[in-house]
Coordinates of C-alpha atoms in Angstrom, one line a residue:
M132 CA 0.1 27.9 27.8
K133 CA -1.1 31.1 26.2
N134 CA 1.9 32.3 24.2
I135 CA 2.3 30.3 21.0
L136 CA 5.0 30.7 18.3
I137 CA 4.1 29.3 14.9
T138 CA 7.0 29.1 12.4
G139 CA 5.8 29.3 8.9
G140 CA 2.7 30.9 10.4
A141 CA 1.7 32.9 7.3
G142 CA 1.5 29.7 5.2
F143 CA -1.5 27.6 4.4
I144 CA -1.6 25.5 7.5
G145 CA 0.1 28.0 9.8
S146 CA -2.3 30.8 9.1
A147 CA -5.3 28.5 9.6
I148 CA -3.9 27.4 13.0
A149 CA -3.1 31.0 13.9
N150 CA -6.7 32.1 13.2
R151 CA -8.1 29.3 15.3
L152 CA -5.8 30.2 18.3
I153 CA -6.6 33.9 18.0
T154 CA -10.3 33.2 18.3
L155 CA -9.5 31.2 21.5
E156 CA -7.6 34.3 22.8
Y157 CA -4.1 32.8 22.6
N158 CA -1.3 35.2 22.1
V159 CA 0.2 34.2 18.7
T160 CA 3.6 35.0 17.4
I161 CA 4.3 34.2 13.7
F162 CA 7.8 33.7 12.4
D163 CA 7.8 33.6 8.6
N164 CA 10.1 34.8 5.8
L165 CA 7.1 35.5 3.4
S166 CA 8.8 33.5 0.6
S167 CA 7.6 34.8 -2.8
K168 CA 7.2 31.2 -4.0
I169 CA 4.4 30.7 -1.5
H170 CA 3.2 34.2 -0.8
N171 CA 2.7 35.6 -4.3
N172 CA 0.4 38.1 -2.5
R173 CA 0.5 39.0 1.2
D174 CA -3.1 38.2 2.0
A175 CA -2.2 36.1 5.1
Y176 CA 0.3 38.7 6.3
N177 CA -2.2 41.5 5.9
N178 CA -4.8 39.5 7.7
L179 CA -2.6 38.5 10.6
K180 CA -0.1 41.3 11.1
N181 CA -2.4 43.3 13.4
K182 CA -3.7 40.2 15.3
T183 CA -0.3 38.7 16.1
N184 CA 3.2 39.5 16.9
F185 CA 4.5 39.1 13.3
I186 CA 8.2 38.5 12.9
I187 CA 9.6 38.5 9.4
G188 CA 12.7 36.5 9.7
D189 CA 14.9 33.6 8.6
V190 CA 14.8 30.2 10.4
N191 CA 18.5 29.9 9.5
V192 CA 19.5 33.0 11.5
R193 CA 20.2 32.4 15.2
K194 CA 19.3 36.0 16.3
D195 CA 15.9 35.6 14.6
W196 CA 15.3 32.4 16.6
E197 CA 16.4 34.0 19.8
N198 CA 14.0 36.9 19.2
A199 CA 11.2 34.6 18.2
I200 CA 11.2 32.3 21.3
L201 CA 11.2 35.2 23.8
D202 CA 8.4 34.7 26.3
Q203 CA 6.9 31.8 24.3
D204 CA 5.3 28.8 25.9
A205 CA 5.0 26.5 22.9
I206 CA 6.3 26.2 19.3
I207 CA 4.4 24.8 16.4
H208 CA 7.1 24.2 13.8
L209 CA 5.7 24.3 10.3
A210 CA 8.4 26.3 8.4
S211 CA 9.6 23.9 5.7
E212 CA 10.2 23.4 2.0
T213 CA 7.5 21.0 0.9
G214 CA 7.8 19.9 -2.8
T215 CA 8.6 16.2 -3.2
G216 CA 9.7 16.5 -6.9
E217 CA 11.5 19.8 -6.4
S218 CA 13.5 18.4 -3.5
M219 CA 15.1 15.9 -5.8
Y220 CA 17.1 18.7 -7.6
D221 CA 16.9 21.6 -5.1
I222 CA 18.7 19.5 -2.6
Y223 CA 20.8 22.0 -0.7
N224 CA 17.9 24.3 -0.1
Y225 CA 15.7 21.5 1.2
V226 CA 18.4 20.2 3.6
N227 CA 19.2 23.8 4.7
T228 CA 15.6 24.9 5.3
N229 CA 14.3 21.7 6.8
I230 CA 17.2 20.0 8.6
S231 CA 19.7 22.8 9.4
A232 CA 17.1 25.3 10.5
T233 CA 15.5 22.7 12.8
A234 CA 18.9 21.9 14.2
L235 CA 19.4 25.6 14.8
M236 CA 16.1 25.9 16.6
L237 CA 17.0 23.0 18.9
D238 CA 20.5 24.4 19.4
V239 CA 19.0 27.7 20.5
L240 CA 16.6 25.9 22.9
T241 CA 19.5 23.9 24.3
N242 CA 21.7 26.9 24.9
S243 CA 19.3 29.7 25.8
Q244 CA 17.0 30.6 28.6
H245 CA 13.4 30.1 27.5
N246 CA 9.9 29.1 28.7
I247 CA 9.1 26.5 26.0
K248 CA 7.1 23.7 27.4
K249 CA 5.6 22.2 24.2
L250 CA 7.0 21.6 20.8
I251 CA 4.9 20.3 17.8
L252 CA 6.4 19.3 14.5
S253 CA 4.5 19.1 11.2
S254 CA 5.9 16.0 9.5
S255 CA 4.7 14.1 6.5
R256 CA 3.3 10.8 5.4
S257 CA 6.1 10.8 2.8
I258 CA 8.5 9.3 5.4
Y259 CA 6.7 5.9 5.0
G260 CA 7.5 5.7 1.3
E261 CA 5.2 3.2 -0.3
G262 CA 3.6 2.4 3.1
K263 CA 1.9 -0.9 4.1
Y264 CA 0.5 -3.7 2.0
L265 CA -1.0 -7.1 2.7
C266 CA -0.3 -10.4 1.0
A267 CA -3.0 -13.1 1.6
K268 CA -0.2 -15.7 2.1
H269 CA 2.6 -13.7 3.8
G270 CA 0.9 -11.0 5.8
D271 CA 2.3 -7.5 6.1
I272 CA 4.6 -6.3 3.2
Y273 CA 6.5 -3.1 3.0
P274 CA 7.7 -2.6 -0.6
L275 CA 10.9 -0.6 -0.7
E276 CA 10.4 1.0 -4.1
R277 CA 9.1 0.2 -7.5
D278 CA 11.4 -1.1 -10.2
L279 CA 12.1 1.4 -12.9
K280 CA 12.0 -1.3 -15.6
Q281 CA 8.5 -2.4 -14.5
L282 CA 7.4 1.2 -14.4
G283 CA 8.7 1.7 -17.9
N284 CA 6.7 -1.3 -19.0
K285 CA 3.5 0.3 -17.4
Y286 CA 3.3 -2.1 -14.5
F287 CA 2.6 0.2 -11.6
D288 CA 1.4 -2.1 -8.8
F289 CA 3.3 -4.3 -6.4
I290 CA 3.7 -8.1 -6.1
C291 CA 4.7 -10.0 -3.1
P292 CA 8.5 -10.5 -3.0
H293 CA 8.0 -14.0 -1.6
C294 CA 5.4 -15.5 -3.8
D295 CA 4.9 -13.1 -6.7
S296 CA 1.2 -12.7 -5.9
P297 CA -0.6 -9.3 -6.1
I298 CA -0.6 -7.4 -2.8
K299 CA -3.2 -4.9 -1.6
E300 CA -2.5 -1.5 0.0
V301 CA -3.8 -1.2 3.5
A302 CA -3.8 1.7 6.0
T303 CA -0.3 2.6 7.2
D304 CA 0.1 2.9 11.0
E305 CA 2.8 4.6 12.9
K306 CA 4.7 1.4 13.5
S307 CA 5.1 0.8 9.8
L308 CA 8.5 0.6 8.1
I309 CA 10.0 4.0 7.5
N310 CA 11.3 4.3 4.0
P311 CA 11.8 7.9 2.7
L312 CA 12.0 8.0 -1.1
S313 CA 12.8 11.7 -1.7
I314 CA 15.1 14.3 -0.2
Y315 CA 11.9 16.0 1.2
A316 CA 10.9 12.8 3.0
I317 CA 14.5 12.3 4.3
S318 CA 14.5 15.9 5.6
K319 CA 11.2 15.3 7.5
L320 CA 12.4 12.1 9.1
N321 CA 15.6 14.0 10.2
Q322 CA 13.4 16.7 11.8
E323 CA 11.4 14.0 13.6
Q324 CA 14.5 12.3 15.0
M325 CA 16.1 15.5 16.2
I326 CA 13.0 17.0 17.8
L327 CA 12.1 13.8 19.6
L328 CA 15.6 13.3 20.9
I329 CA 16.3 16.9 22.0
G330 CA 12.8 17.4 23.3
K331 CA 13.3 14.5 25.7
N332 CA 16.7 15.8 26.8
L333 CA 15.2 19.3 27.5
N334 CA 12.1 17.9 29.2
I335 CA 9.9 19.6 26.6
N336 CA 6.6 17.9 25.7
T337 CA 7.0 17.0 22.1
T338 CA 4.5 15.8 19.4
V339 CA 5.1 14.8 15.8
L340 CA 2.1 15.1 13.4
R341 CA 2.5 13.1 10.1
F342 CA 0.2 15.0 7.8
Q343 CA -1.4 13.3 4.8
N344 CA -2.3 15.4 1.8
V345 CA -3.7 18.6 3.3
Y346 CA -6.1 20.8 1.2
G347 CA -8.6 23.6 1.6
P348 CA -9.2 27.3 1.3
G349 CA -6.1 29.4 1.6
Q350 CA -3.9 26.9 -0.2
S351 CA -1.4 28.4 -2.7
L352 CA -2.8 28.4 -6.2
S353 CA 0.4 29.6 -7.8
N354 CA 2.9 27.0 -6.4
P355 CA 3.2 24.2 -9.0
Y356 CA 5.2 21.9 -6.7
T357 CA 2.7 21.2 -3.9
G358 CA -1.0 20.6 -3.6
I359 CA -2.5 18.4 -6.3
L360 CA -5.9 20.0 -5.9
S361 CA -4.5 23.5 -6.3
I362 CA -2.4 22.4 -9.3
F363 CA -5.4 20.8 -11.1
S364 CA -7.7 23.7 -10.3
T365 CA -5.3 26.3 -11.7
R366 CA -4.9 24.1 -14.8
I367 CA -8.6 23.9 -15.3
L368 CA -9.2 27.6 -14.8
N369 CA -6.6 28.4 -17.3
N370 CA -8.4 26.0 -19.7
N371 CA -5.4 23.7 -19.8
N372 CA -5.7 19.9 -20.0
I373 CA -4.8 17.8 -16.9
E374 CA -2.0 15.2 -17.3
I375 CA -2.3 12.2 -15.1
Y376 CA 0.8 10.1 -14.4
E377 CA 0.8 6.3 -14.4
D378 CA -2.7 4.9 -15.0
G379 CA -4.5 7.4 -12.7
N380 CA -5.3 4.8 -10.1
E381 CA -2.5 5.9 -7.7
S382 CA -4.2 7.2 -4.6
R383 CA -3.7 9.5 -1.6
D384 CA -5.4 10.3 1.7
F385 CA -6.7 13.9 1.4
I386 CA -7.5 15.7 4.7
Y387 CA -9.3 19.0 4.9
I388 CA -7.6 22.0 6.5
D389 CA -10.1 22.4 9.4
D390 CA -9.5 18.8 10.5
V391 CA -5.7 19.5 10.4
V392 CA -6.2 22.5 12.6
E393 CA -8.3 20.5 15.1
A394 CA -5.6 17.8 15.3
S395 CA -2.9 20.4 15.8
F396 CA -5.0 22.1 18.6
L397 CA -5.6 18.8 20.4
S398 CA -1.9 18.2 20.3
L399 CA -1.2 21.6 21.7
V400 CA -3.4 21.2 24.7
D401 CA -2.4 17.6 25.4
G402 CA -0.2 17.5 28.4
K403 CA 0.4 13.7 28.9
N404 CA 1.5 12.1 25.6
S405 CA 5.0 13.6 25.2
G406 CA 7.2 11.9 22.6
Q407 CA 4.3 10.6 20.5
V408 CA 4.0 10.4 16.7
F409 CA 0.6 10.6 15.2
N410 CA -0.8 10.1 11.7
V411 CA -3.2 12.9 10.7
G412 CA -5.5 11.9 7.8
T413 CA -8.9 10.5 7.1
G414 CA -8.0 6.8 6.7
K415 CA -9.6 6.8 3.3
Q416 CA -8.0 6.8 -0.2
V417 CA -9.0 8.7 -3.3
S418 CA -7.4 8.1 -6.7
V419 CA -5.7 10.9 -8.6
L420 CA -8.0 10.3 -11.5
D421 CA -11.1 10.7 -9.3
V422 CA -9.7 14.0 -8.0
A423 CA -9.3 15.3 -11.6
R424 CA -12.8 14.1 -12.6
K425 CA -14.5 15.6 -9.6
L426 CA -12.8 19.0 -10.1
K427 CA -13.6 19.1 -13.8
S428 CA -17.3 18.4 -12.9
I429 CA -17.4 21.1 -10.2
F430 CA -15.8 23.7 -12.4
K431 CA -18.1 22.6 -15.4
S432 CA -15.0 22.5 -17.5
N433 CA -14.4 21.1 -21.0
I434 CA -10.7 20.4 -20.6
N435 CA -9.4 16.9 -21.3
I436 CA -8.0 14.5 -18.7
E437 CA -5.0 12.7 -20.2
I438 CA -3.6 9.6 -18.7
T439 CA 0.0 9.7 -19.9
G440 CA 1.6 6.5 -18.5
K441 CA 4.6 8.6 -17.4
F442 CA 6.0 8.4 -13.9
R443 CA 8.0 10.6 -11.6
I444 CA 11.0 9.4 -9.7
G445 CA 10.2 9.5 -5.9
D446 CA 6.4 9.2 -6.4
I447 CA 4.6 6.5 -4.5
R448 CA 1.7 4.4 -5.6
H449 CA -0.6 4.5 -2.6
N450 CA -0.5 5.7 1.0
F451 CA -3.4 6.3 3.4
A452 CA -3.3 6.6 7.1
D453 CA -4.3 4.4 10.0
I454 CA -5.6 7.0 12.4
S455 CA -6.6 4.8 15.3
K456 CA -3.7 6.0 17.4
I457 CA -4.6 9.7 17.3
N458 CA -8.2 8.8 17.9
N459 CA -7.3 6.7 21.0
Y460 CA -4.8 9.2 22.4
L461 CA -6.3 12.6 21.5
G462 CA -9.9 11.8 20.5
F463 CA -9.3 13.1 17.0
S464 CA -11.7 12.1 14.2
P465 CA -11.9 14.0 10.9
K466 CA -15.2 15.8 10.4
F467 CA -15.1 16.4 6.6
S468 CA -15.5 13.8 3.9
F469 CA -13.5 14.4 0.7
D470 CA -16.6 15.4 -1.3
E471 CA -17.6 18.0 1.4
G472 CA -14.1 19.4 1.7
L473 CA -13.6 19.5 -2.1
F474 CA -16.8 21.5 -2.5
K475 CA -15.7 24.0 0.1
F476 CA -12.2 24.2 -1.6
A477 CA -13.6 24.7 -5.1
S478 CA -16.1 27.3 -3.8
W479 CA -13.2 29.3 -2.4
V480 CA -11.2 28.9 -5.6
K481 CA -14.0 30.4 -7.6
T482 CA -13.7 33.6 -5.5
Q483 CA -10.0 34.0 -6.3
E484 CA -8.2 35.6 -9.2
I485 CA -7.0 33.1 -11.8
H486 CA -3.3 32.6 -11.3
D487 CA -0.8 32.0 -14.1
D488 CA -0.4 28.2 -14.7
K489 CA 3.3 27.4 -13.9
Y490 CA 2.8 23.7 -14.1
S491 CA 4.5 23.1 -17.5
E492 CA 7.5 25.1 -16.3
S493 CA 7.9 23.0 -13.2
I494 CA 7.5 19.8 -15.3
S495 CA 10.2 20.9 -17.7
K496 CA 12.6 21.3 -14.8
L497 CA 11.9 17.8 -13.6
E498 CA 12.3 16.4 -17.1
D499 CA 15.6 18.2 -17.6
K500 CA 16.8 16.5 -14.4
G501 CA 15.7 13.1 -15.6
L502 CA 13.1 12.8 -12.8
I503 CA 10.1 12.1 -15.2
K504 CA 10.2 9.0 -17.3

């Protein structure tokens, strides 16, 4: 397979994968609408337009899909709306872009002549919801969601529903309970289900990659809805304080962009594990408060870090990946520790212009919708 179509290929992850494939002499086609929300400048487009077949189009338009898949061997499907909080009020747009457009892609593949042999979907750890926990007495526990009354009383952790004992978060594996808690998460689960089903029907080798929190150089510094490291960095460089929800101990699994590119490439060249779903993360958790403190230190900033006790509807407490399956099947292991990746990210941020901080505006929208308590 040498002809690779990347939807959303001018985005953060897509452009990084495209550049890797170009260096390996693949023929890359990018299908992207260059949304102003993500592409406040056209750096990725200007970098890639002469190296790729660049199609500026809409994933909800059939003719654009029919044009994009011509002579392609594989599709890496990244085009998606990605803000968890935003998805809770921009519902139609998220369903239309993530679910309907994916359905259209599969409809075109089902009803057109094409050469597609491989289909990779970028999914999300969000489909697990709160993920996997362990009770010393009752074993594996999958909390459905946190009680709003408990959250309002500043109790942010979980207790066992059987014995009321504290439970401990553990690495979430691919067999864990699926429990999407946002429209975004629901849309990613729908994508997975459709692609795995239709891929099997069409005898297309399919792979689903459930990304944890991806970060690194090239990430949008102007989009206030995704990328906590970008949001915090832009706040700091605008000399604005950082607000931390809950008690700051909520944690995520942060994976550096180069490791995500490697996992995607290994999935592309894999020819024997069709229909598989893989977590893509580091298997390690970092608290949101630690992220803020590390960035403040790296940027030598005097801003304040404020733990507000507020919470956002749809947010989870903890989630980090069990990555043993992707290691066993594809030989993937992340190469970058969080500190190494964070230093590389911050070094890149220092070379960029300081973007307007739109965080407060985005929070006002969530508050107006009753999504922040």
